Amino acid sequence: MPPEPRPVEGARADVNAAAPEAAWAAALLDWYDRHARRLPWRTGPAERAAGARPDPYRVWLSEIMLQQTTVATVGPYFARFIERWPTVEALAAAPREDVLAAWAGLGYYARARNLHACAQAAAARGGFPQDEAGLRELPGVGAYTAAAVAAIAFDAPAAVVDGNVERVVTRMFRIETPLPDAKPLVRVEVQRLTPRRRPGDFAQAMMDLGATICTPRRPACALCPWRAPCAARAAGVAESLPRKKPKAAKPHRLGVAFVAQRPDGAVLVETRPDRGLLGGMAGPPCTDWTDAPPDAAAVAAAAPIEAEWRAAAAEARHVFTHFTLSLEVLTARVGQGARPARGGFVPAEQARAAAPTALRKALDIGLAALRDVSALG
DNA sequence: AACTCGTGGTG
DNA sequence: TCACCAAGAGT
């Protein structure tokens, strides 16, 4: 492996050359004190001044929701969860079905399954572990989340490394090794940078810096508290970092979704197997999603109920992380006493609210087609 | 180590 | 339209 470029000595001239990390951390915390984002899960400056610590439950809940998810998207979900389940004990006592339905639309549904299991584990032991190793053992809590909760909620000097931090650090030290190969080195540098005082604020400052200044495209280096020591900026290569290994192309998959509606408006939904894609989530029954279109036998075998199925004009299209999907939608009106082979009937609006987005699209297309048919008939 | 696992915003 | 991206974890 070639040696990593390091910050040039001249860039360090204005800081303590013996322990530059301490000066850099101080500069970042000073910036954070002036520019921190106000977020619902953060403790405000006034409360902090009064000695208040963040609520570990809120910190943990926000960190789980924020995994691979934007602040703007998380906001309303976080508010609804806190309103409905104000404590980890309340969340632990909730039916899992309710938690999954409340999570619908946020994606990565293993997070919701693990969230509920984690709440039960934490409640059973009287609260969250206060150290990184203990947190790491909880379901859905990986290296990042354990470090983040330990630092933010419990003031532990843990190395918090998320996508923002990877970007900031690979630029600061001009690390040209592509991710994820560079992760171990990034972690070492973050651990070296993390101060004993205010490690939680330091972690959040790093993420704020990455989110608002050291952005993926067109970073605002002129406003950055680390503009002087940043090696990538000095070399004019900030925007090209971090380097990443190329991703595989997305295959396209096909399937059929079945939307059956009773005279009272209820629609047929089926809870998917707990493992795998959309695990544990409820939506209209489907064929398997395959590379080739499902043949007539596969469609007939997957139909959840005997009915006169009609094809809707539109198809549901959706992009997942690693494949794209087209769902043909078949609709049917069934009798009030219909007995499906699989699944059960729930009010249409409830079904929409609890469905993951891909299946909600199919449901909406089916419901619209059924409305059109009834309008004609 | 490389895959699987969602969704919405952005340029 | 499309690739990239966002406070990653589990296997």
CSV table of C-alpha atoms (C1' of nucleotides) in Angstrom, one decimal, chain A residues 41 63 66 68 140 145 162 164 167, chain C residues 3-11:
chain,number,residue,atom,x,y,z
A,41,TRP,CA,-33.2,15.2,19.8
A,63,GLU,CA,-29.5,7.5,15.9
A,66,LEU,CA,-30.8,8.6,11.2
A,68,GLN,CA,-28.7,6.2,6.2
A,140,GLY,CA,-29.5,-2.8,15.7
A,145,THR,CA,-24.4,3.9,17.0
A,162,ASP,CA,-20.3,8.0,10.1
A,164,ASN,CA,-19.9,12.7,7.4
A,167,ARG,CA,-15.7,12.7,4.4
C,3,DA,C1',-26.3,8.5,-10.2
C,4,DC,C1',-25.2,9.8,-5.9
C,5,DC,C1',-26.1,10.6,-1.3
C,6,DA,C1',-27.9,10.4,3.9
C,7,DA,C1',-26.0,10.1,11.8
C,8,DG,C1',-25.1,1.8,9.0
C,9,DA,C1',-26.2,-3.0,10.7
C,10,DG,C1',-26.5,-7.9,9.9
C,11,DT,C1',-24.9,-11.8,7.7
